[in-house]
mmCIF file of C-alpha atoms in Angstrom:
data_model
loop_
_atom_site.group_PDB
_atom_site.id
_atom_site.type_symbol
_atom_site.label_atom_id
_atom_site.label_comp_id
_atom_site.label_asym_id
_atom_site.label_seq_id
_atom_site.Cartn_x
_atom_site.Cartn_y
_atom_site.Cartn_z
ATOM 1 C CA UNK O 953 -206.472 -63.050 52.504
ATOM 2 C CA UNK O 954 -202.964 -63.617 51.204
ATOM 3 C CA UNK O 955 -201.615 -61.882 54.273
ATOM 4 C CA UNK O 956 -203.919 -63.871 57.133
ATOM 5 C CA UNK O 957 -202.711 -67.185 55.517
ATOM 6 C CA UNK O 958 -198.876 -65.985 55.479
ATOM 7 C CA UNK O 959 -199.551 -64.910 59.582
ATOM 8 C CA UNK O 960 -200.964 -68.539 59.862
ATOM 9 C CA UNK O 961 -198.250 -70.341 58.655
ATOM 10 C CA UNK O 962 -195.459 -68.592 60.632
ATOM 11 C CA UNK O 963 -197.798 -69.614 63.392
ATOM 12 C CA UNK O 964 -197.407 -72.535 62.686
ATOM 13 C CA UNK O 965 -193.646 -73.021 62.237
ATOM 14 C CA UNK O 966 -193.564 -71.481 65.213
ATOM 15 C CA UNK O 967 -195.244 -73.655 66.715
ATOM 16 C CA UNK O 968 -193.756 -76.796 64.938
ATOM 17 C CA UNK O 969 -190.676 -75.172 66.496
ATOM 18 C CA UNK O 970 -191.663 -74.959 70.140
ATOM 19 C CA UNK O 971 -192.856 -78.605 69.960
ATOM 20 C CA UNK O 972 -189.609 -79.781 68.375
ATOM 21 C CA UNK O 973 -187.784 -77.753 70.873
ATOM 22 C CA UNK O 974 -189.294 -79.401 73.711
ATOM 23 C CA UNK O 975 -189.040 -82.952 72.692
ATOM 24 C CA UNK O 976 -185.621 -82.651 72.541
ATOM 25 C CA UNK O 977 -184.789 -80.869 75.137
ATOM 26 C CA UNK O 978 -183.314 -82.324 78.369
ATOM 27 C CA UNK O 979 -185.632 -82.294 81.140
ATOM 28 C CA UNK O 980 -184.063 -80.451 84.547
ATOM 29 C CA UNK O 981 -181.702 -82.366 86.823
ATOM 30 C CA UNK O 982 -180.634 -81.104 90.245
ATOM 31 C CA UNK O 983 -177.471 -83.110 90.546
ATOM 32 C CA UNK O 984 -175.147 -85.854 89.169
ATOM 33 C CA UNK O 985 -173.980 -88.036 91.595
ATOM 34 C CA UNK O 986 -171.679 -90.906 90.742
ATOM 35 C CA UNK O 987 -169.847 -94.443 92.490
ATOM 36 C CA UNK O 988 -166.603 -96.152 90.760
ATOM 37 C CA UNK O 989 -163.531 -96.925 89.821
ATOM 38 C CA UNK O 990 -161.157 -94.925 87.740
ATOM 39 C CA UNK O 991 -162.973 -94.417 84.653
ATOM 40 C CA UNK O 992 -165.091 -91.891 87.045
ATOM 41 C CA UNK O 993 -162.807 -91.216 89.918
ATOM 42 C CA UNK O 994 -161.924 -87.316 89.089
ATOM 43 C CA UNK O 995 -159.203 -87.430 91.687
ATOM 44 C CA UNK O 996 -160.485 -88.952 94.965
ATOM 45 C CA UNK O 997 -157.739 -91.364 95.425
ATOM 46 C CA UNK O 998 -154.977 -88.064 95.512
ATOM 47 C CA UNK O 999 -154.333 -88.486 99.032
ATOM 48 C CA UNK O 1000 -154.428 -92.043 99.763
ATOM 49 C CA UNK O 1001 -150.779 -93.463 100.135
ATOM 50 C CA UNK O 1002 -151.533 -95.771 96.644
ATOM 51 C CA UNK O 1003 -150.378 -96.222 93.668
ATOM 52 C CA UNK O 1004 -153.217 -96.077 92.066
ATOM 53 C CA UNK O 1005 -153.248 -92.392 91.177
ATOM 54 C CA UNK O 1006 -152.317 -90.050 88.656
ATOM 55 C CA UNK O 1007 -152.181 -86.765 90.134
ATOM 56 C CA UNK O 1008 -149.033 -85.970 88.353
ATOM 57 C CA UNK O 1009 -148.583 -85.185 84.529
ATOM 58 C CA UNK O 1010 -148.636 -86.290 81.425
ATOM 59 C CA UNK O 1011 -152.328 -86.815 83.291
ATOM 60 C CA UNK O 1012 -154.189 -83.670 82.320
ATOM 61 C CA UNK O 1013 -152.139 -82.576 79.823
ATOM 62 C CA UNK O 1014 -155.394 -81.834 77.692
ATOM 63 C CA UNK O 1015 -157.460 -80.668 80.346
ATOM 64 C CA UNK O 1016 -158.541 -76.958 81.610
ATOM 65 C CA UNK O 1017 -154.751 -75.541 82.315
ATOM 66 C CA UNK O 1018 -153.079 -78.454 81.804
ATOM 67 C CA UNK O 1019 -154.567 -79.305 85.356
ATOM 68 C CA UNK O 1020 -153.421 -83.269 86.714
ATOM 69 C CA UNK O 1021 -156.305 -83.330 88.385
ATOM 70 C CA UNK O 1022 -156.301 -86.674 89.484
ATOM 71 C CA UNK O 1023 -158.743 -88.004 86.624
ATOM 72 C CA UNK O 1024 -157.482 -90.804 84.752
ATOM 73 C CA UNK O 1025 -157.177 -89.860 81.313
ATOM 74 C CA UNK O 1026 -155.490 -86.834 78.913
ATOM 75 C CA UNK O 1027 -158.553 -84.237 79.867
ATOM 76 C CA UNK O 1028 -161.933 -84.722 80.744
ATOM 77 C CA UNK O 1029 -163.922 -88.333 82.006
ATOM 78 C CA UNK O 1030 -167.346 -89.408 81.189
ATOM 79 C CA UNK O 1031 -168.649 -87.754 84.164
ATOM 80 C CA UNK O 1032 -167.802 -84.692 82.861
ATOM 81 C CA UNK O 1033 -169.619 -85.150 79.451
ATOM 82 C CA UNK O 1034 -172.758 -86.545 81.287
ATOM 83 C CA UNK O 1035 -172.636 -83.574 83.646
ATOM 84 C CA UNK O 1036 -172.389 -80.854 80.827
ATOM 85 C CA UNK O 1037 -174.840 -82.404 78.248
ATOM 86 C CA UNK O 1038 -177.406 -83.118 80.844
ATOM 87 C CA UNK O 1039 -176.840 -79.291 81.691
ATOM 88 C CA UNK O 1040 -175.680 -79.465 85.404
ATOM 89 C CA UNK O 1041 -172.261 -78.651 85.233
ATOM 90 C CA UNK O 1042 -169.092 -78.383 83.076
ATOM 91 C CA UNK O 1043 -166.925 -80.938 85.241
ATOM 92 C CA UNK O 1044 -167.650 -83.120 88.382
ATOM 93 C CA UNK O 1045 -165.627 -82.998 90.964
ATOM 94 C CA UNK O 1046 -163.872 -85.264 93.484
ATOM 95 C CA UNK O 1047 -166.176 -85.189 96.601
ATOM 96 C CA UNK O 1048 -162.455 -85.518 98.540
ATOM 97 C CA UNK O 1049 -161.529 -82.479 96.622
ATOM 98 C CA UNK O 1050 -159.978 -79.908 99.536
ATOM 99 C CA UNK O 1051 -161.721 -76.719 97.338
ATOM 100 C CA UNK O 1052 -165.270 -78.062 96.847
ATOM 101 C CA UNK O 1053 -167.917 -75.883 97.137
ATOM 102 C CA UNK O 1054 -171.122 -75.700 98.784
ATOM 103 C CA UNK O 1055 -172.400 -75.146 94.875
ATOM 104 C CA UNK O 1056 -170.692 -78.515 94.339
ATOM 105 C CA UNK O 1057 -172.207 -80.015 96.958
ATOM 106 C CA UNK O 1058 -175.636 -79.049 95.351
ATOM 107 C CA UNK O 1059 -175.205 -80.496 91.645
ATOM 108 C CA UNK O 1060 -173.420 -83.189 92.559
ATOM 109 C CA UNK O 1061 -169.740 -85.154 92.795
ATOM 110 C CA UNK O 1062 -168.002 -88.363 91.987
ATOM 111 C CA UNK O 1063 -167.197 -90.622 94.702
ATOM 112 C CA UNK O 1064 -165.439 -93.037 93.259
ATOM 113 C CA UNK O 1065 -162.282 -94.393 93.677
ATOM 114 C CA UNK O 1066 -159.326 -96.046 90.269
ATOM 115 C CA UNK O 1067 -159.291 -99.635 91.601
ATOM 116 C CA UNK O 1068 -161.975 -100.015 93.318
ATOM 117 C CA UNK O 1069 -164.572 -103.169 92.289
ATOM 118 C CA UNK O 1070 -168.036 -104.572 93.643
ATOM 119 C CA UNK O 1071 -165.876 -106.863 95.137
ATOM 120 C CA UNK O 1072 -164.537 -105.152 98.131
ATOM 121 C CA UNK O 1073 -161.535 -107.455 98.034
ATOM 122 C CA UNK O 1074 -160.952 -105.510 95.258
ATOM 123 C CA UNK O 1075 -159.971 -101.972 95.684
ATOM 124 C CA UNK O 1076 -158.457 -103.362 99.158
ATOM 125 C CA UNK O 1077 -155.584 -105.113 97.088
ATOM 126 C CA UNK O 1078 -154.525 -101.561 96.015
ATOM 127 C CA UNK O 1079 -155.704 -99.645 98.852
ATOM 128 C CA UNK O 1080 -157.995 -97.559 97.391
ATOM 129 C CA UNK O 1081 -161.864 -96.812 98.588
ATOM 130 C CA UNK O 1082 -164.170 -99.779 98.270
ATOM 131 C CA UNK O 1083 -167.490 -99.665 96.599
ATOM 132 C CA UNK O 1084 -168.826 -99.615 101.028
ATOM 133 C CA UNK O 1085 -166.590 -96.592 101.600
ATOM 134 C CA UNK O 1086 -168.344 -94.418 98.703
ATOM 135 C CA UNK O 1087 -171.634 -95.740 100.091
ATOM 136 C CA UNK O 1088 -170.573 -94.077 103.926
ATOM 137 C CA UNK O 1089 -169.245 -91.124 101.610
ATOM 138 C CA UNK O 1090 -172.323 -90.088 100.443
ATOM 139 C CA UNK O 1091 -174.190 -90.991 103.579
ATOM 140 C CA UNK O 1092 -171.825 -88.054 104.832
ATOM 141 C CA UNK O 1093 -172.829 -86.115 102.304
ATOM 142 C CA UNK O 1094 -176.591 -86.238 102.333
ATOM 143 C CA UNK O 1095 -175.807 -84.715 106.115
ATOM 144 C CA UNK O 1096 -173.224 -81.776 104.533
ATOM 145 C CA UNK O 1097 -176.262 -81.059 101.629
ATOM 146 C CA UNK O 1098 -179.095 -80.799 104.368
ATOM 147 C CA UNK O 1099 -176.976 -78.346 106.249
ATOM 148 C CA UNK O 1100 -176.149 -76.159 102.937
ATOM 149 C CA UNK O 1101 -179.575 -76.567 101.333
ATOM 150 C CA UNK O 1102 -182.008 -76.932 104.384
ATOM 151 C CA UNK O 1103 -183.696 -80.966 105.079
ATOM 152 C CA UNK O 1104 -187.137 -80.682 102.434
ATOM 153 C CA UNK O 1105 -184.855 -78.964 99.328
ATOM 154 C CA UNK O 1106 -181.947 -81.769 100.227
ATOM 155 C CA UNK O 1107 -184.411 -84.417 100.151
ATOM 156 C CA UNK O 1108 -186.120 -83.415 96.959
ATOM 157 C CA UNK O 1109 -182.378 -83.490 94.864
ATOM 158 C CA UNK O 1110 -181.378 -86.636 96.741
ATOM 159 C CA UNK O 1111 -184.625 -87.907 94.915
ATOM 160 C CA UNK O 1112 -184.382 -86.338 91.527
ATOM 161 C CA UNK O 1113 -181.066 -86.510 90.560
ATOM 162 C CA UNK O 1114 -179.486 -88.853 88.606
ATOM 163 C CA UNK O 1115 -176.469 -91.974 89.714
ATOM 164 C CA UNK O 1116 -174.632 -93.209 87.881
ATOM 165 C CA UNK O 1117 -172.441 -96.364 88.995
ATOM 166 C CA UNK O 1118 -169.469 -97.942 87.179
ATOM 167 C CA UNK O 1119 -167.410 -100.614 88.493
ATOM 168 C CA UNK O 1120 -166.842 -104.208 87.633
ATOM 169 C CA UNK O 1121 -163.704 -104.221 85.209
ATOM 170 C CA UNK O 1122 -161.090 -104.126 88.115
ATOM 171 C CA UNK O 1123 -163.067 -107.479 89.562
ATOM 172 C CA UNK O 1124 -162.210 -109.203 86.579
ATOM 173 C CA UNK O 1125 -158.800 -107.918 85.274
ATOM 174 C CA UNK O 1126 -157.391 -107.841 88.409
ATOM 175 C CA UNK O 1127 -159.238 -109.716 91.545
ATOM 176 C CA UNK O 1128 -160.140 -112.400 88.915
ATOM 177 C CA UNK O 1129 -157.136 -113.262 86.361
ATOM 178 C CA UNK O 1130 -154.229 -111.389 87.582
ATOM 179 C CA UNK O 1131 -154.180 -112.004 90.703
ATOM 180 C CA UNK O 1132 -156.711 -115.172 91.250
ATOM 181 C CA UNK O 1133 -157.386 -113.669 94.463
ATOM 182 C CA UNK O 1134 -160.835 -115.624 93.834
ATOM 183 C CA UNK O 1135 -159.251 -118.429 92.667
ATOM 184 C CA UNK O 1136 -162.233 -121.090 94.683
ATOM 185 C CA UNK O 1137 -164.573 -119.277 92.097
ATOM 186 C CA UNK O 1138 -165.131 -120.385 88.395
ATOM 187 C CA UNK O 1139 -166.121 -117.896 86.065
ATOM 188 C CA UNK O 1140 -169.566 -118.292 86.501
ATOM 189 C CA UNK O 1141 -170.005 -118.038 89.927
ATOM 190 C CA UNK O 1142 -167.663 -114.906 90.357
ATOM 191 C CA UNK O 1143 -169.523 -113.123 87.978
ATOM 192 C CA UNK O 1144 -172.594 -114.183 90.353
ATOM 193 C CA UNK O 1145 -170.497 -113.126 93.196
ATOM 194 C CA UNK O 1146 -170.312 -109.696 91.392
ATOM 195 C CA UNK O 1147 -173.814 -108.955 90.247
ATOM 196 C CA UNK O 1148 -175.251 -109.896 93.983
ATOM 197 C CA UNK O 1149 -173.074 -107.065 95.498
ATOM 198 C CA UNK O 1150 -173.847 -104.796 92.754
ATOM 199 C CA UNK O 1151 -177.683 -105.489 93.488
ATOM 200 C CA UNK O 1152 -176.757 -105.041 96.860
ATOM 201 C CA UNK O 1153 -175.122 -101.980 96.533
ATOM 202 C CA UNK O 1154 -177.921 -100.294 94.716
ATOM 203 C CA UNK O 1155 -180.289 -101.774 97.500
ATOM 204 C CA UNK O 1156 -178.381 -99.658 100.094
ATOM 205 C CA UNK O 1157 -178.492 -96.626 97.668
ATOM 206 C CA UNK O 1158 -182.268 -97.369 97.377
ATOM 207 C CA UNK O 1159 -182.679 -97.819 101.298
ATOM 208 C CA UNK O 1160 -180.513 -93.998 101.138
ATOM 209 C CA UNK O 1161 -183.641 -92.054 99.148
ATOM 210 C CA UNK O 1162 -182.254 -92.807 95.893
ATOM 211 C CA UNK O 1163 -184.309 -93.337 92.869
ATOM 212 C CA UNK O 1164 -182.940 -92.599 89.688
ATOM 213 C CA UNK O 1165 -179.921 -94.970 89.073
ATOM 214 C CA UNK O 1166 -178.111 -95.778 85.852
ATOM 215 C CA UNK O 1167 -175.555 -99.190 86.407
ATOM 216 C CA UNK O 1168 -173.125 -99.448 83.371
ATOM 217 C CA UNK O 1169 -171.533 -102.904 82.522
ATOM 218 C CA UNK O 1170 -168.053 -103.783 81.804
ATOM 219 C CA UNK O 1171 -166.296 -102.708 78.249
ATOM 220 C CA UNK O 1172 -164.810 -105.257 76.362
ATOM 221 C CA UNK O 1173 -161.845 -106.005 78.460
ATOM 222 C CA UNK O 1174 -160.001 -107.929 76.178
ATOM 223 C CA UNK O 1175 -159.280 -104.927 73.862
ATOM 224 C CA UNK O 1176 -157.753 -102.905 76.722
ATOM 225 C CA UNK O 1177 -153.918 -102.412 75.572
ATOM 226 C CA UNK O 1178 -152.201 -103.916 78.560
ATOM 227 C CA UNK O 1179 -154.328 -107.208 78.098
ATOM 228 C CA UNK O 1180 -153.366 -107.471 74.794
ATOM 229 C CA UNK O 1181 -149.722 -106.939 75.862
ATOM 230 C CA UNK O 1182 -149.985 -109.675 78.458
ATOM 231 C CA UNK O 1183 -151.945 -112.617 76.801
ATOM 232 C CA UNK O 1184 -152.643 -111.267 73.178
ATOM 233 C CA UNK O 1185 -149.623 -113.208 71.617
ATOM 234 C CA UNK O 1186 -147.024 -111.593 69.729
ATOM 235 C CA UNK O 1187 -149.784 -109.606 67.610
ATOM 236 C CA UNK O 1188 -151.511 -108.570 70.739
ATOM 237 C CA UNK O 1189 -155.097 -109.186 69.185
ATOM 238 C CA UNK O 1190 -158.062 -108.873 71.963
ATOM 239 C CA UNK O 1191 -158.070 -111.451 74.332
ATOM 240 C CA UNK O 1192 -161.463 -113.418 73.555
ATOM 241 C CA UNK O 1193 -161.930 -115.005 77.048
ATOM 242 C CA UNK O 1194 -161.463 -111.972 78.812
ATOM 243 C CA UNK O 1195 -164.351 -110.421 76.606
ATOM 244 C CA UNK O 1196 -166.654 -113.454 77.253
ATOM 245 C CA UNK O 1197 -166.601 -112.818 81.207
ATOM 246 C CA UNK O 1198 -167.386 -109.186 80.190
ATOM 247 C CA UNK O 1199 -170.879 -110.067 78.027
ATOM 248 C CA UNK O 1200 -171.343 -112.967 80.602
ATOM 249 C CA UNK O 1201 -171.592 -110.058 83.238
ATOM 250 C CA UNK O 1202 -172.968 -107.520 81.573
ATOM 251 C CA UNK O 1203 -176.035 -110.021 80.681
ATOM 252 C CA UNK O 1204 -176.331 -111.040 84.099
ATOM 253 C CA UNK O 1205 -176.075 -107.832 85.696
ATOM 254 C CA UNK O 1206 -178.968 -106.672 83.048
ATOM 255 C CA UNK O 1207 -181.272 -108.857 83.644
ATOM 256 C CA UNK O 1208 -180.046 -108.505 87.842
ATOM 257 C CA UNK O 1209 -181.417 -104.988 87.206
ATOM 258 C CA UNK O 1210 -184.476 -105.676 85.897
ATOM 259 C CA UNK O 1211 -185.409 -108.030 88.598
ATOM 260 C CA UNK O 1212 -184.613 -105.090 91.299
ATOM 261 C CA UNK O 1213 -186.605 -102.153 88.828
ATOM 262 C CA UNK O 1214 -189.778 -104.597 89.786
ATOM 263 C CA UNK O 1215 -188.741 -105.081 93.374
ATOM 264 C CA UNK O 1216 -187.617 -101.849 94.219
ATOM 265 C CA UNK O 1217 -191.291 -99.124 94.229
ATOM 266 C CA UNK O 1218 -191.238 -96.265 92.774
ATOM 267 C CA UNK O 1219 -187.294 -96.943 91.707
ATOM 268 C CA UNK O 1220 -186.050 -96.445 87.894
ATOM 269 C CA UNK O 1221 -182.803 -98.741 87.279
ATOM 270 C CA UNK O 1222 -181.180 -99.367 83.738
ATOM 271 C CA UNK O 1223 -178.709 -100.735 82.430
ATOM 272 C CA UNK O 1224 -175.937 -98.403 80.510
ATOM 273 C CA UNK O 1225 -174.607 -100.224 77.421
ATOM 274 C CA UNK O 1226 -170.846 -99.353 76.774
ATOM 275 C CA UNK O 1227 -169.648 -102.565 75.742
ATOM 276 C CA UNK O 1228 -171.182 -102.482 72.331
ATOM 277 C CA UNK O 1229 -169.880 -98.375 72.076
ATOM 278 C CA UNK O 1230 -166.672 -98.893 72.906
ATOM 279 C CA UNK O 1231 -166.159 -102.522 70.825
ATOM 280 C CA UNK O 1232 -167.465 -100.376 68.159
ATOM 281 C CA UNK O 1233 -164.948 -97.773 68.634
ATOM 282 C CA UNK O 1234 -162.518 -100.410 68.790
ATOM 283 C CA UNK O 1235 -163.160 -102.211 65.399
ATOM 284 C CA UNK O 1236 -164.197 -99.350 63.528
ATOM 285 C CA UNK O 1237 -161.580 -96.989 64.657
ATOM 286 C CA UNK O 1238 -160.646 -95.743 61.607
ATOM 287 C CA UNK O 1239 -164.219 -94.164 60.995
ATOM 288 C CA UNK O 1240 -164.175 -92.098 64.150
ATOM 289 C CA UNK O 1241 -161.366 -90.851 62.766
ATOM 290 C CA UNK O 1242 -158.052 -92.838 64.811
ATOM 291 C CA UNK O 1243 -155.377 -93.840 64.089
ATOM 292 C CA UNK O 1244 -154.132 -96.407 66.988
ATOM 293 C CA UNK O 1245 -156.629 -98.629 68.675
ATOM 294 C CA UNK O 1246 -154.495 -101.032 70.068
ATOM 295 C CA UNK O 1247 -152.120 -98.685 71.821
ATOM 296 C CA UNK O 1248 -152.262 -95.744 74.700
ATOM 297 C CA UNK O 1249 -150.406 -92.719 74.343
ATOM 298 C CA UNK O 1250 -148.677 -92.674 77.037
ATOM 299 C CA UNK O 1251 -145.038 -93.945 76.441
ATOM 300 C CA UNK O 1252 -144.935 -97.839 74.247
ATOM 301 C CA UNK O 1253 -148.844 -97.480 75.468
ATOM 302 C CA UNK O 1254 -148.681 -101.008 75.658
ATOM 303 C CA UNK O 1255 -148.240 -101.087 79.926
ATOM 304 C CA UNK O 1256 -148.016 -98.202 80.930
ATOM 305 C CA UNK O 1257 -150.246 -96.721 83.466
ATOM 306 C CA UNK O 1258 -150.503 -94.732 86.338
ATOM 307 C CA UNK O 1259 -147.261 -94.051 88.336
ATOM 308 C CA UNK O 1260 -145.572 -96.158 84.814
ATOM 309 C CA UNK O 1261 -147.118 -93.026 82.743
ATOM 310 C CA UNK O 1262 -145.364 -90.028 84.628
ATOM 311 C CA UNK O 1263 -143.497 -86.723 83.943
ATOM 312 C CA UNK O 1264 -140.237 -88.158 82.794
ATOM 313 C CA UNK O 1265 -142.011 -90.343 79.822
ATOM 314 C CA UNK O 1266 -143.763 -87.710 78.338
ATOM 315 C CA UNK O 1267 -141.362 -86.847 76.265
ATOM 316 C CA UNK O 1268 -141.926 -90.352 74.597
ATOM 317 C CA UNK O 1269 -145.883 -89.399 74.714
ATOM 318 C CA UNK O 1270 -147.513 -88.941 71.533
ATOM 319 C CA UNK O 1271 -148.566 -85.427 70.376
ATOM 320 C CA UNK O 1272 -151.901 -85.422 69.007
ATOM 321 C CA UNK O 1273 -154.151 -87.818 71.264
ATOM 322 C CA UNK O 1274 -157.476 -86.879 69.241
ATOM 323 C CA UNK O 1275 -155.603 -89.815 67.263
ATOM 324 C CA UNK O 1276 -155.517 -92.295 70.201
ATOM 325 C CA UNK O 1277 -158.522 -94.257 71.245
ATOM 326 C CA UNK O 1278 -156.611 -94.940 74.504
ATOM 327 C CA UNK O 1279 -154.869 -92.219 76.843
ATOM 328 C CA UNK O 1280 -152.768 -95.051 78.912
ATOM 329 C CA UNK O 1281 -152.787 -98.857 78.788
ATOM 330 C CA UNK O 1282 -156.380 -98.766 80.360
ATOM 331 C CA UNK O 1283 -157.873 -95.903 80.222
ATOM 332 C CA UNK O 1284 -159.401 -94.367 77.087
ATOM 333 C CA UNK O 1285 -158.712 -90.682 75.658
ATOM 334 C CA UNK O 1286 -160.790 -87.461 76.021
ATOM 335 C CA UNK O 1287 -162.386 -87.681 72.706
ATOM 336 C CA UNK O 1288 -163.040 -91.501 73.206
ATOM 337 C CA UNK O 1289 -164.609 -91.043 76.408
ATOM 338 C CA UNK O 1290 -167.098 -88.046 74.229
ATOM 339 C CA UNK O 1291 -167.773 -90.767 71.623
ATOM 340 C CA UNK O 1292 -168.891 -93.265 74.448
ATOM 341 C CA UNK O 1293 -171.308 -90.964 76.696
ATOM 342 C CA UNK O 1294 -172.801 -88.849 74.312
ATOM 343 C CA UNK O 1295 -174.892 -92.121 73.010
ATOM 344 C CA UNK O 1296 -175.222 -92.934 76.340
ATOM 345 C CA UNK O 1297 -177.173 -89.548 77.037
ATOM 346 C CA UNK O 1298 -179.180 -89.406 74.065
ATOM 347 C CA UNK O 1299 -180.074 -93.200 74.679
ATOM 348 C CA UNK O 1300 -180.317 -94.465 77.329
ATOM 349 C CA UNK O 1301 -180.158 -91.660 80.578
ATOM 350 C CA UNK O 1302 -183.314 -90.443 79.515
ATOM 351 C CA UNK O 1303 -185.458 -93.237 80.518
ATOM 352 C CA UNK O 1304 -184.637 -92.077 84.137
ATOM 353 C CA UNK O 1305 -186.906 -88.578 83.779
#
């Protein structure tokens, strides 16, 4: 008797274990296919005549053989988290990468380009790829996958995988305030001006077999190192204004995306907090264990970035960036970026399954 209800009971942890197993685990995606600016460009802009690059090191100097890859941080960008927790792949690459794969091609690359903003205007200040150019990217690319993978099985992970879009932060920082390149717009109508071509964007996407789409907003730009150095004042506290425009767009683009999730059948949109993560990261900086918040790495880390954060300054970069919460003047570190997605994943991504 004593022995039948002993056999029950690992039954039943079993069981219990299978079930728990399950509910956690991460249902299959095909691919990871992404649209941006630099925070997810993994090295597409290498071989545009720009500035806006950073092939070169210190770039890298954390990653898989000290590899500049062209991603904009120390090692590895949230792309590459999202890609390996959601079990696809361990990075995602460039699409303009000259080595990738017809196994790349299948689970999935980054098109996007550092600079580039829903305003076209934009990325064509720095020329860099616009948010359109991605958009005929991956139009070329559903053609390269149906040749690699036949027209049904390319069709099926055009539909099932997951997109991820990021852009918006180079509108503001750059088209908006630094260069008032949109200077006929007040605040309130640019940031209109930006959610209707991010809903148009993700309309063309839509139109393109795409169903699964994740849209993040805009961190809290007022935080970001070089704004602080610019128009923080002597103590280089966050900028509030610059921080307002982000919520104001982030709300707007939100509720933008709900509107289309309706509009749009069979489509499944959301909205990817990372303002709230990273402002977090930012205030409480201590408790995730760093050291500078206010700072990059890379040289005073108060402007330098890109082609300002090369080779010959590293000697003046620090040594242990697991203590940095930002790699350069606008680009957060390695461990950072893990502290921002893996929320992200567990949260929010999926919603899309």
């Amino acid at each position: 008797m004593q022995m039948a209800a002993n056999f029950l009971y690992i039954i039943f942890l079993l069981l219990v274990n299978v079930v728990v197993h399950q509910s956690n685990a991460i249902p299959e995606v095909p691919a990871l296919i992404v649209f941006g600016d630099s925070i997810v460009d993994p090295g597409n802009n290498n071989g545009l005549k720009s500035l806006t690059k950073c092939n070169f090191p210190p770039y890298g100097r954390d990653f898989k053989g000290q590899n500049a890859t062209g991603r904009f941080s120390n090692g590895k960008i949230p792309t590459d988290f999202i890609a390996s927790q959601l079990g696809i792949k361990e990075y995602l690459p460039a699409y303009l990468d000259p080595e990738l794969s017809d196994e790349d091609l299948l689970t999935g690359v980054s098109f996007a380009s550092g600079g580039a903003g829903f305003d076209n205007i934009t990325a064509e200040v720095v020329s860099v790829y616009t948010l359109w150019d991605q958009l005929q990217m991956f139009e070329e690319y559903k053609r390269k996958l149906k040749s690699v993978a036949g027209m049904e099985r390319a069709a099926t992970i055009v539909k099932d995988s997951v997109y991820i879009i990021l852009a918006g932060s180079n509108d503001i920082m750059v088209t908006y305030f630094a260069t008032n390149l949109r200077s006929n717009y007040d605040i309130p109508s640019y940031v209109d001006y930006i959610v209707q071509a991010a809903s148009s964007f993700i309309k063309n996407l839509y139109n393109l077999g795409v169903q699964k789409i994740g849209i993040a907003g805009v961190p809290p730009l007022g935080c970001e190192p070089m704004v602080r150095t610019l128009r923080g004042g002597i103590t280089r506290e966050c900028v509030e204004i610059y921080n307002q425009v982000s919520v104001l767009l982030n709300r707007e683009l939100s509720a933008e995306l709900i509107r289309l999730a309706h509009e749009l059948p069979s489509s499944q949109i959301i909205y990817l907090d990372v303002y709230s993560i990273l402002l977090d990261l930012v205030t409480n900086s201590s408790h995730y264990g760093f050291e500078e918040a206010t700072r990059g790495c890379c040289g005073s880390g108060k402007v330098e970035a890109t082609v300002l954060c090369n080779e010959e300054m590293s000697a003046l970069t620090c040594e242990d960036t697991s203590k940095y919460l930002f790699w350069d003047a606008f680009h957060p570190t390695e461990r950072a970026y893990e502290l921002l997605v893996t929320p992200l994943v567990k949260n929010y991504l999926p919603i899309l399954f």
